[in-house]
XYZ file of C-alpha atoms in Angstrom:
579
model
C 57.872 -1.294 -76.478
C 56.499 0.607 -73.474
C 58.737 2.681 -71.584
C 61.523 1.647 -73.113
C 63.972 4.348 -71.346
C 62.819 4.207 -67.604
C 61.490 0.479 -67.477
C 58.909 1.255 -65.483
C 56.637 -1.568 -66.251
C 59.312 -4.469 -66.673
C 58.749 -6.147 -63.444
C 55.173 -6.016 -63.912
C 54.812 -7.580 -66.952
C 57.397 -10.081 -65.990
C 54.972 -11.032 -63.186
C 52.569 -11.229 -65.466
C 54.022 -13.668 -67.520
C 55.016 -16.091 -64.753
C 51.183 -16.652 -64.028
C 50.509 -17.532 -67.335
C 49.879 -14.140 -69.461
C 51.174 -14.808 -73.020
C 52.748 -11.598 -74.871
C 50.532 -10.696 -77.386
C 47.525 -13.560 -76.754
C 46.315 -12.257 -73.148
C 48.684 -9.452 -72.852
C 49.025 -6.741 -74.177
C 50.751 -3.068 -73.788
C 49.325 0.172 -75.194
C 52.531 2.722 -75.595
C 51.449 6.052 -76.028
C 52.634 9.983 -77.236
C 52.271 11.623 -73.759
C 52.183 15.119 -75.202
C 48.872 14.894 -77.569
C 45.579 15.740 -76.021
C 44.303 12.726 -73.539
C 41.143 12.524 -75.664
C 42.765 11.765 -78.454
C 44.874 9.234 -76.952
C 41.532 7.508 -75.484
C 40.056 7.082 -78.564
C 43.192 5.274 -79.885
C 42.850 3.191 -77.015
C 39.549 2.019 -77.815
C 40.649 1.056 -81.089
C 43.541 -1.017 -79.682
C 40.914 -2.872 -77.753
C 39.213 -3.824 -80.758
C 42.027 -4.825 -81.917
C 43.686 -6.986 -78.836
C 40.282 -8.754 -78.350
C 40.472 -9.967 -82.176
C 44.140 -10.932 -81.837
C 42.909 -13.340 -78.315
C 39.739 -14.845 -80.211
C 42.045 -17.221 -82.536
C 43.429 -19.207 -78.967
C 39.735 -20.921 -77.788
C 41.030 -20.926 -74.276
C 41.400 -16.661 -73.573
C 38.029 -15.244 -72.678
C 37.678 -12.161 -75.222
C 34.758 -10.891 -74.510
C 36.518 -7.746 -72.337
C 39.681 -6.761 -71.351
C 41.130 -5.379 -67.822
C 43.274 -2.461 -67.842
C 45.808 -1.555 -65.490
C 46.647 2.147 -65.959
C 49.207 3.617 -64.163
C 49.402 7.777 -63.525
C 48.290 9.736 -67.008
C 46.986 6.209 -68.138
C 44.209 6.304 -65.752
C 42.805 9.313 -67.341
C 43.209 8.019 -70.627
C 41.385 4.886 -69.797
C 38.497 7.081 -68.100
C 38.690 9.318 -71.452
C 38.044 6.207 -73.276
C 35.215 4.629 -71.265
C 33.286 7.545 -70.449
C 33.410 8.785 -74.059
C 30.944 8.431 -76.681
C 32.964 5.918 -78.579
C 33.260 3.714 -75.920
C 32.466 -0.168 -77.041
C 31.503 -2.144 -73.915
C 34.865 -3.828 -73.829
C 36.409 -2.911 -71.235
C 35.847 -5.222 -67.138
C 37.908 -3.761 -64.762
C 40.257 -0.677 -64.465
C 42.636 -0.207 -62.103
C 44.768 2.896 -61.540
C 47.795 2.950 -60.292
C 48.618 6.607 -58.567
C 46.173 8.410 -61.294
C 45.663 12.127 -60.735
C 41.689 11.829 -60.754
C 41.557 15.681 -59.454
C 44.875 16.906 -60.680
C 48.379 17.102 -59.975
C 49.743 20.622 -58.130
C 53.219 19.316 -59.321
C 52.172 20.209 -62.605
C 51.756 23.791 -62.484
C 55.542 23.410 -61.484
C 56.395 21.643 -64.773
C 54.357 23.881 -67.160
C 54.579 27.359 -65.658
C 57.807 26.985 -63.839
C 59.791 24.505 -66.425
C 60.245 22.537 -62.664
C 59.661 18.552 -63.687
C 60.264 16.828 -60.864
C 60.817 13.029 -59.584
C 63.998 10.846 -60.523
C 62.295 10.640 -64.296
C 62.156 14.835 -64.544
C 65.421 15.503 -66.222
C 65.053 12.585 -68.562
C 61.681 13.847 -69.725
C 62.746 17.340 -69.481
C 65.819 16.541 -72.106
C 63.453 14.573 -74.029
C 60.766 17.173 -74.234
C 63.963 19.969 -74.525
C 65.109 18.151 -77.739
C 62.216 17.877 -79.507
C 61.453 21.881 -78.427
C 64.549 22.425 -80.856
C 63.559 19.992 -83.223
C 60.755 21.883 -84.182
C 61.637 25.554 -84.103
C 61.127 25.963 -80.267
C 64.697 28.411 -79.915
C 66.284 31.397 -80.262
C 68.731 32.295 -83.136
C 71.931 33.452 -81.834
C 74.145 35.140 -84.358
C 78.173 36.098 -83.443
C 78.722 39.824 -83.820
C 79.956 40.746 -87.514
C 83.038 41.311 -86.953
C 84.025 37.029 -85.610
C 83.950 34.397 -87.584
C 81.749 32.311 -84.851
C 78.702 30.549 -86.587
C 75.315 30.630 -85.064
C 73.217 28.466 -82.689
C 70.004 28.212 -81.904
C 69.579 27.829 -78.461
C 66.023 26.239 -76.115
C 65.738 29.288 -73.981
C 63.608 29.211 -70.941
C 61.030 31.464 -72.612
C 60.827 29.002 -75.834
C 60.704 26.039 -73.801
C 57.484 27.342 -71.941
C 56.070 28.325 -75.707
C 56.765 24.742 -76.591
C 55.476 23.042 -73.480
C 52.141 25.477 -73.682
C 51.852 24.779 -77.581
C 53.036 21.041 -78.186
C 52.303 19.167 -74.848
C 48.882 19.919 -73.789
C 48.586 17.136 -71.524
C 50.824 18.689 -68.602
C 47.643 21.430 -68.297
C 45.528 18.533 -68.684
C 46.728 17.353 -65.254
C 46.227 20.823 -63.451
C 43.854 20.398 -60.203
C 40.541 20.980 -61.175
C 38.041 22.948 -58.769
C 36.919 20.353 -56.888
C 40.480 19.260 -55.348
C 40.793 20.985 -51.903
C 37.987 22.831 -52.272
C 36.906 23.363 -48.830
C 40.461 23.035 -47.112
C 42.457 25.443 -48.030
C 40.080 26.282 -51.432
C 42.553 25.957 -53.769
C 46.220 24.776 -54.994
C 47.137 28.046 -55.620
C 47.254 30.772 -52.211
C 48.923 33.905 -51.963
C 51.647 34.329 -49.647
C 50.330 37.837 -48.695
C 46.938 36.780 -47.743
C 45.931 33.535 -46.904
C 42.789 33.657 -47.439
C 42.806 34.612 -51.017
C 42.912 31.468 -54.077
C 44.352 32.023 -57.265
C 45.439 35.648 -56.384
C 47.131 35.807 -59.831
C 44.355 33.911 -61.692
C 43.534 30.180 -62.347
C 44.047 28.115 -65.565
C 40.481 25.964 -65.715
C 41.275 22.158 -66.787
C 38.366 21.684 -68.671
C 39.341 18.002 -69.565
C 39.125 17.058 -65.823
C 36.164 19.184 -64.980
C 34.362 17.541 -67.581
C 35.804 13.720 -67.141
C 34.676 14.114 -63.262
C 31.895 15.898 -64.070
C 30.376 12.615 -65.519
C 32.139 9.784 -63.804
C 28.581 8.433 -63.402
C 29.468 7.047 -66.632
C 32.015 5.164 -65.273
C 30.621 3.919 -62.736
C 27.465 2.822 -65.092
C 29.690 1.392 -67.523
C 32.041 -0.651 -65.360
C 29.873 -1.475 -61.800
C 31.280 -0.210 -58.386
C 33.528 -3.132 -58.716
C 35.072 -3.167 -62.032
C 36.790 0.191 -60.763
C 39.543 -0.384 -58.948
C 41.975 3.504 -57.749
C 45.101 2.603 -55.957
C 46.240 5.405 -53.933
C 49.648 5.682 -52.439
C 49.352 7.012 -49.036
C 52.609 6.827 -47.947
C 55.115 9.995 -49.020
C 54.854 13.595 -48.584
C 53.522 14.777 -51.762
C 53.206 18.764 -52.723
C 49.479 19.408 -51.867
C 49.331 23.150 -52.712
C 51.544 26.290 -53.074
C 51.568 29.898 -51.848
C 52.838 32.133 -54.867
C 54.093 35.773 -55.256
C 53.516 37.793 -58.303
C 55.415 36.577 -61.587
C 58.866 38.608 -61.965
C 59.270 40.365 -64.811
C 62.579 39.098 -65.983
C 60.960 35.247 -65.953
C 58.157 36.052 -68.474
C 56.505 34.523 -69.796
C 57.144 32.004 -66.232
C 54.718 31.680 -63.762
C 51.366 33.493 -65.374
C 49.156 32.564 -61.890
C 51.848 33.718 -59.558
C 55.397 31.921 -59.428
C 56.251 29.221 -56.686
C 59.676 30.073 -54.784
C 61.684 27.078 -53.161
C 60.692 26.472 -49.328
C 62.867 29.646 -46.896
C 63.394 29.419 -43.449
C 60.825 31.821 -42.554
C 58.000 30.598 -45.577
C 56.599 27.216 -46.638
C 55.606 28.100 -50.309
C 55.414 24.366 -50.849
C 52.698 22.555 -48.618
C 52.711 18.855 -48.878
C 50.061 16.012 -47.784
C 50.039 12.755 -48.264
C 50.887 10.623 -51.223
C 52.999 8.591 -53.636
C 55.810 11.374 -53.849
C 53.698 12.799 -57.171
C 50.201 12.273 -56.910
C 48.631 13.609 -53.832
C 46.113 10.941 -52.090
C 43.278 13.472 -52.239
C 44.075 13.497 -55.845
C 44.322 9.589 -56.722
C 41.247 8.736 -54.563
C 38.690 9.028 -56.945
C 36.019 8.136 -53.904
C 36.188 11.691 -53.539
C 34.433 12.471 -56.928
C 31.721 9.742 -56.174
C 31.259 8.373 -52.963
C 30.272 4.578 -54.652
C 33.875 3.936 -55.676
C 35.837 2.373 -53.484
C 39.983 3.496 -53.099
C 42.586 1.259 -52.126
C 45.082 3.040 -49.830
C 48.561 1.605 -49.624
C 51.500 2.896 -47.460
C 54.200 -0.123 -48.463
C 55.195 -2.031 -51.009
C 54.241 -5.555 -51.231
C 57.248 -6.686 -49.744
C 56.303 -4.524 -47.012
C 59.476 -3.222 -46.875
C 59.583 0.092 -49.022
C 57.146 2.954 -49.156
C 55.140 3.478 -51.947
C 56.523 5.561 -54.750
C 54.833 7.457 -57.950
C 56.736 5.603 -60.361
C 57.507 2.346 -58.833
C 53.612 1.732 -58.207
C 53.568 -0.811 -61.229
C 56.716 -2.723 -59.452
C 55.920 -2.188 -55.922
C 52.290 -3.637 -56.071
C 52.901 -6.241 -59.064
C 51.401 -8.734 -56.505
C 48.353 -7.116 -54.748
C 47.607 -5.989 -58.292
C 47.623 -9.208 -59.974
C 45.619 -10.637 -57.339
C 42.904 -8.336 -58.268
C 42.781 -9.911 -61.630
C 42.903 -13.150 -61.003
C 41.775 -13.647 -57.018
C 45.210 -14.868 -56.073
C 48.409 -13.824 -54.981
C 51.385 -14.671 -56.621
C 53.645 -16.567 -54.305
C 56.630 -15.401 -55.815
C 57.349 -11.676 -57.558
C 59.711 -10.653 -60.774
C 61.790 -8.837 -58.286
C 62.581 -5.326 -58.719
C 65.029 -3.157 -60.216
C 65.726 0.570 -60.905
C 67.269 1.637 -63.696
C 68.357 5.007 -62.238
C 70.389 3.477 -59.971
C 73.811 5.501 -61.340
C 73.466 8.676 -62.759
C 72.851 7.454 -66.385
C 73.423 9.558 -69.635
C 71.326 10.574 -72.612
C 72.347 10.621 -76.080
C 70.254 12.834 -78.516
C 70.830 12.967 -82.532
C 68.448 16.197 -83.836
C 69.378 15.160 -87.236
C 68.408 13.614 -90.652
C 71.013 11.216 -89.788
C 71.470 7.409 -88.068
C 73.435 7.111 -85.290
C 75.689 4.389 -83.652
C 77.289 4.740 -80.280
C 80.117 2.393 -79.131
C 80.917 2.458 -75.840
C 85.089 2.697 -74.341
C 84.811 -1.387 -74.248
C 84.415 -1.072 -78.011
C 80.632 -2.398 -77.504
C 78.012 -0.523 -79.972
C 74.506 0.108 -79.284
C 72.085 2.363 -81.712
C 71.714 1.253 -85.749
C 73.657 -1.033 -88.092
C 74.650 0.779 -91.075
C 74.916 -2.079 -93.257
C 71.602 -3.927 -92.094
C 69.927 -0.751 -90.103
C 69.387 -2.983 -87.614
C 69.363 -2.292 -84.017
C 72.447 -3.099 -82.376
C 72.179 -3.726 -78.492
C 75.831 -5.008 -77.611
C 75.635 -2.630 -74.609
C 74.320 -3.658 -71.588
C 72.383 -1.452 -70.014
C 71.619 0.456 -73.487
C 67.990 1.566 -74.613
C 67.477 2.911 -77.484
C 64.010 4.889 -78.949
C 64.243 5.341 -82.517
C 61.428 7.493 -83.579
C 59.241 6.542 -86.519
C 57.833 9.997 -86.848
C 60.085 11.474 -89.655
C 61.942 14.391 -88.205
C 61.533 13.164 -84.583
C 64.957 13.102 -82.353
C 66.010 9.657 -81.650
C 67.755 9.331 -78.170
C 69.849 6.528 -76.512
C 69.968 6.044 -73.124
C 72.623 4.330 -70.599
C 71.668 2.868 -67.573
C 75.295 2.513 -66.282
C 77.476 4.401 -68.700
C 81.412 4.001 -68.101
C 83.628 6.643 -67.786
C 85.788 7.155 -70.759
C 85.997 8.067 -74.338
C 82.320 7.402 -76.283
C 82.305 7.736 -80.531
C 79.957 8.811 -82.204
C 79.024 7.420 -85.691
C 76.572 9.307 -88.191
C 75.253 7.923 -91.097
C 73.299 10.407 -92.992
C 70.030 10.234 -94.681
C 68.931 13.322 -95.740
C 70.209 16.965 -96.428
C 70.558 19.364 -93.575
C 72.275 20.320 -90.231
C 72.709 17.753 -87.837
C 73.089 18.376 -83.779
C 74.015 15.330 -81.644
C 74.958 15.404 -77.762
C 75.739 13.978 -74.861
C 74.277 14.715 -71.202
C 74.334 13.438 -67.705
C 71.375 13.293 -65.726
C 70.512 13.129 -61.926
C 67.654 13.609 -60.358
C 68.672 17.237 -59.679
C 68.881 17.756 -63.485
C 70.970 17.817 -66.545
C 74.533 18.667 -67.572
C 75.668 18.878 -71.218
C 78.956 16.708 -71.355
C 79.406 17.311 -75.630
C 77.965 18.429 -78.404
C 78.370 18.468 -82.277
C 76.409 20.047 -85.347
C 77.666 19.558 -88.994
C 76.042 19.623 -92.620
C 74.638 15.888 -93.212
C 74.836 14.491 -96.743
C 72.787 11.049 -97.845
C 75.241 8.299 -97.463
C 77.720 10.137 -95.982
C 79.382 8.940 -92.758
C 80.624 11.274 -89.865
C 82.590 10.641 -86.591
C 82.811 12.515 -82.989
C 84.170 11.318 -80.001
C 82.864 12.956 -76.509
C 84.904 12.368 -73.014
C 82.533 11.237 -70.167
C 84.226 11.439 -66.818
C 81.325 11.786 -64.174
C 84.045 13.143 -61.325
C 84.607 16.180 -63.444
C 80.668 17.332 -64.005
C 79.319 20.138 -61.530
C 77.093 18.544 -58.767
C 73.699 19.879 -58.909
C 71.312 21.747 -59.129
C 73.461 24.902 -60.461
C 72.537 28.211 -59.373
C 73.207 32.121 -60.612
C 73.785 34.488 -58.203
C 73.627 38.091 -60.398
C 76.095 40.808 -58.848
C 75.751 44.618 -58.870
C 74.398 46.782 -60.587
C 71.976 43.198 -62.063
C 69.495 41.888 -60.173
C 67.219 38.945 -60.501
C 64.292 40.774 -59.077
C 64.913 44.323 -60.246
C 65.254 45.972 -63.828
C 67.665 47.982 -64.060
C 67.854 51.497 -65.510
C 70.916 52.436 -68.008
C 71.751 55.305 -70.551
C 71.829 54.015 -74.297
C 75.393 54.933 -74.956
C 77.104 53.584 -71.159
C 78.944 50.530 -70.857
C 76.829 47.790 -68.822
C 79.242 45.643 -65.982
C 77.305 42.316 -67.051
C 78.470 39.989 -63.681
C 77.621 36.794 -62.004
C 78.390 33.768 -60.225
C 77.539 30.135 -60.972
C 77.565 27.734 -57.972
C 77.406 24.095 -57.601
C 74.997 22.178 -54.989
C 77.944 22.540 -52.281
C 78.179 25.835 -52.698
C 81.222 25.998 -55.051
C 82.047 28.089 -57.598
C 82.372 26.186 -61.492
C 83.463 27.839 -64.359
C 82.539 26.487 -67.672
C 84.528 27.363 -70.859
C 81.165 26.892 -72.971
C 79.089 29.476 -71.363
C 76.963 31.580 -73.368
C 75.354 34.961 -72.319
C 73.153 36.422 -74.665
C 70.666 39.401 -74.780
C 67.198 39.561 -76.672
C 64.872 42.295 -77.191
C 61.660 41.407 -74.676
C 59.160 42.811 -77.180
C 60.977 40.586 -80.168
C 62.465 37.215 -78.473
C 63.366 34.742 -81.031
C 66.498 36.274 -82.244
C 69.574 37.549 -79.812
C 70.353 40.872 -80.755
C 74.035 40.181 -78.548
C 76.034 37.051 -77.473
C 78.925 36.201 -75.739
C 81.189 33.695 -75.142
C 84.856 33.060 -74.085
C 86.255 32.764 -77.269
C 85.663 36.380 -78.291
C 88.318 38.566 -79.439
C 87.662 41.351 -76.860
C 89.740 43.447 -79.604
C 87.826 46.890 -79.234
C 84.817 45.003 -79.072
C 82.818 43.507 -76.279
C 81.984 40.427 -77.259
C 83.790 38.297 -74.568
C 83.423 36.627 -71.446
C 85.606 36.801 -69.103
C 85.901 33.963 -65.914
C 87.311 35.461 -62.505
C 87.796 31.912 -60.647
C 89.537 33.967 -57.969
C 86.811 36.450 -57.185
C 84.388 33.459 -58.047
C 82.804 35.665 -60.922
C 82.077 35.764 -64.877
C 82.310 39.453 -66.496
C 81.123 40.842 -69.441
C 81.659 44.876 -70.266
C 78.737 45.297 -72.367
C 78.872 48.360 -74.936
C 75.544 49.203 -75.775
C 76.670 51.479 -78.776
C 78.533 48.070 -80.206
C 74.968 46.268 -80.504
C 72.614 49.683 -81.523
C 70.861 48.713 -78.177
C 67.665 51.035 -78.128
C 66.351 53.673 -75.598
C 62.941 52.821 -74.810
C 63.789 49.268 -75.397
C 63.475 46.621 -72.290
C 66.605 43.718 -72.718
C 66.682 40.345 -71.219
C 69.980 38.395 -70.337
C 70.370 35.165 -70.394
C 72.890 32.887 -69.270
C 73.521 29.698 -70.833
C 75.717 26.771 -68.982
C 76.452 23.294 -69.151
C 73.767 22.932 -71.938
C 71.013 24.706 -69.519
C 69.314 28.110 -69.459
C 70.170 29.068 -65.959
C 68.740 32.274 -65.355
C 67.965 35.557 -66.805
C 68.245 39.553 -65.567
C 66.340 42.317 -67.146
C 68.020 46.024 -68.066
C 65.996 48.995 -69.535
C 67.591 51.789 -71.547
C 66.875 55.208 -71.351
C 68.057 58.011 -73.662
């Protein structure tokens, strides 16, 4: 299945199918792992080709001599990867790209240097990509103090996410602007805020991939004719172009390594924007700028001509102009069109050698049969993506969850610890609603129940506002044997304060992160100890009275602090100690 969480491509191949496309005989879908290198991924295109075009040849009436490929975004470039490599195997017409980054994305550098994905779809692939992070060994190892009888957690800190992101999902660089976007106007994606005139004051990551694939779109164009290539370019949205950046802070490392990208001020526009589909800039997705024989296709509305374009509604919004493109007429009638992020939906994750089953506060399940291991789809507006990669998280996601009381059934099938949870996403992010971890057995079955009540959850984005003597932008000086006043407050979007009961604040040594040397949480004893946090609701606060001499904290040592709530790393402050 392709896309089986968003549905991005539903209405499309609906269309399809109503002018006479038959599922597997003239149509076909290539799903793909977005985080492995996009040559890689070509190549295993061109093998699907092969292997499409022998699948058509038994019906006499499907021309299989090539196919035509409508690639939407990242698919574009894999498509290009495919046909301007040296495995290519002349079977390929006619691509068309759907809002492809031909020259980059600036957004990008948000998502890999600044954790920031964006769009309705960023918390659902930030959860995703979170999950997996853990899966693998992407966290830090945070142990209760000696004298509790807490058990440890390993927790995705911001600094392990970036390791994993960097390390596991090299397409998101793969996507970063390559020299010849903006070149003359302003020079660059990347300006300092000081001085204008200076690109990449902090440094610029090359994309080779896209130097290189632009480089020799001759090949393309050789391969495929001036008409066989076909870039759609939403025109109609104001789309990041390019950012002004100030130096990386210190107590964001390893964040923002060419300069870090502040949110818009009154008095500073860090975040130009152009032109666009909302993601893809339109001096990005016309690739007319790379070679002046390709025609683009610039679109402002929706073929309805009602809507503006949009990134990830390009597939739905143009199902008719693009199918007229194949086939030299227009549809009279479309598939319609539907969202599935219409309601804030939720996201179930199982890290775990186990199966899981979800039923629903109507009693309806959704997930795997135990008895036939099955899938069961009794829900709705369910999806489920059940990894065949052994060790993978599987994840189930609700469209339009209802508010009650969800279970939670585990079947296990293998030894080891199993971590399962619940969160709520909106296009401002990601709250944790519940979560469970327990010793899985084969065969043996397991139960949790989380609450989901969407009118209790913090509306967001949450932010941390760190009070005296803290700072976010400052490190802070301290003798190694005073007590440290660790303060801050947590607000909401409107401004209001939220406590949450499962915080976590937690200290690592900068020159050895992996491993907290401190944490802290609300259910600490606070019995001559500091291992407690303490929530002020009336002075809209959280406190903790950190004893260095309780945790051997070092002189000459540098300490991050991070705060942990609702599931998310929220932000950090930096203290050194002196002797």
């Amino acid at each position: 299945m392709i896309d089986p969480l968003l549905g991005t491509y539903d209405n499309l191949l609906e269309e399809l199918r109503l002018v006479g496309y038959e599922d597997g005989v003239s149509l076909f879908t290539f799903p793909y792992d977005w985080r492995q290198p996009l040559e890689t991924t070509g190549s295993e295109l061109g093998t699907a080709l092969d292997g499409f075009l022998a699948q058509a040849a038994a019906r006499p009436y499907v021309r299989t001599d090539k196919v035509d490929i409508i690639a939407h975004s990242m698919g574009g470039l894999v498509s290009r990867a495919y046909i301007q490599g040296n495995g290519y195997r002349n079977n390929a017409r006619r691509l068309i790209t759907l809002g492809t980054p031909h020259l980059g994305a600036p957004s990008t550098y948000l998502m890999a240097e600044g954790l920031e994905f964006q769009g309705i779809e960023g918390p659902i692939l930030r959860m995703v990509a979170q999950s997996q992070a853990k899966k693998s060994g992407y966290c830090t190892w945070v142990y209760p103090p000696p004298w509790s009888d807490g058990v440890p957690v390993c927790i995705v800190t911001n600094s392990d996410f970036y390791r994993y992101v960097q390390q596991q999902i090299p397409t998101v660089r793969q996507l970063f602007p390559d020299r010849r976007y903006l070149s003359s106007n302003p020079g660059g994606y990347l300006i300092s805020v000081a001085n204008p005139t200076q690109i990449y004051p902090y440094g610029v990551q090359v994309n080779g991939f896209l130097e290189g694939l632009n480089g020799n779109v001759g090949i393309l164009v050789s391969r495929l004719g001036v008409q066989g290539i076909i870039p759609v370019v939403g025109n109609g949205k104001r789309t990041d172009s390019y950012y002004r950046v100030i130096p990386p802070l210190t107590n964001q490392a390893p964040l923002w390594a060419n300069g870090k990208v502040p949110q818009n001020s009154e008095n500073v526009q860090f975040r130009e924007q152009a032109s666009g589909d909302g993601t893809v800039p339109s001096a990005s997705a016309n690739l007319g700028l790379v070679d002046s024989r390709i025609s683009s296709l610039f679109v402002t509305r929706a073929d309805d001509g009602q809507q503006d374009v949009e990134h990830r509604h390009l597939p739905t919004q143009l199902q008719l102009s693009t199918i007229e493109r194949l086939i030299g007429l227009r549809p009279p009638f479309d598939a319609g069109f539907s969202d599935p992020l219409v309601r804030n939906p939720i996201l179930i994750r199982n890290l775990s050698p186990v199966e899981m089953q979800v039923i629903d506060p109507l009693g309806r399940r959704a997930g795997v049969d135990f008895d036939t291991r099955s899938e069961l789809t009794e829900i709705p507006t369910a999806a489920f993506w059940r990894s065949d990669v052994p060790g993978e998280p599987d994840f189930l996601f609700i469209r339009e969850p209802l508010p009650g009381t969800y279970t939670i059934r585990l079947l296990g099938i293998a030894e080891g610890q199993y971590t399962v949870g619940m969160e709520s996403l909106s296009e401002q992010g990601s709250v944790t609603v519940g979560e469970f971890s327990g010793q899985s057995m084969p065969g043996a079955r397991y139960e949790h129940q989380i609450h989901y009540d969407p009118a209790a959850l913090p509306a967001l984005p949450l932010t941390i506002t760190w009070l005296p003597p803290l700072r976010e932008d400052e490190t802070l000086s301290i003798q190694f044997n005073r007590t440290l006043p660790i303060k801050f407050s947590l607000r909401d979007a409107a401004g209001h304060f939220v406590a949450d009961e499962n915080v976590l604040v937690w200290i690592v040594d900068m020159a050895a992160p992996g491993t907290a040397v401190a944490r802290f949480t609300t259910q600490g004893s606070n019995r001559g100890r500091s291992d407690a946090v303490r929530i002020d609701s009336e002075a809209a606060m959280y406190i903790v009275n950190l004893r260095l001499r309780d945790y051997g904290l070092q002189a000459g040592k540098t300490y991050l602090v991070g705060v942990t709530a609702f599931g998310q790393h929220i932000g950090s402050a930096v203290f050194a100690v002196r002797p």
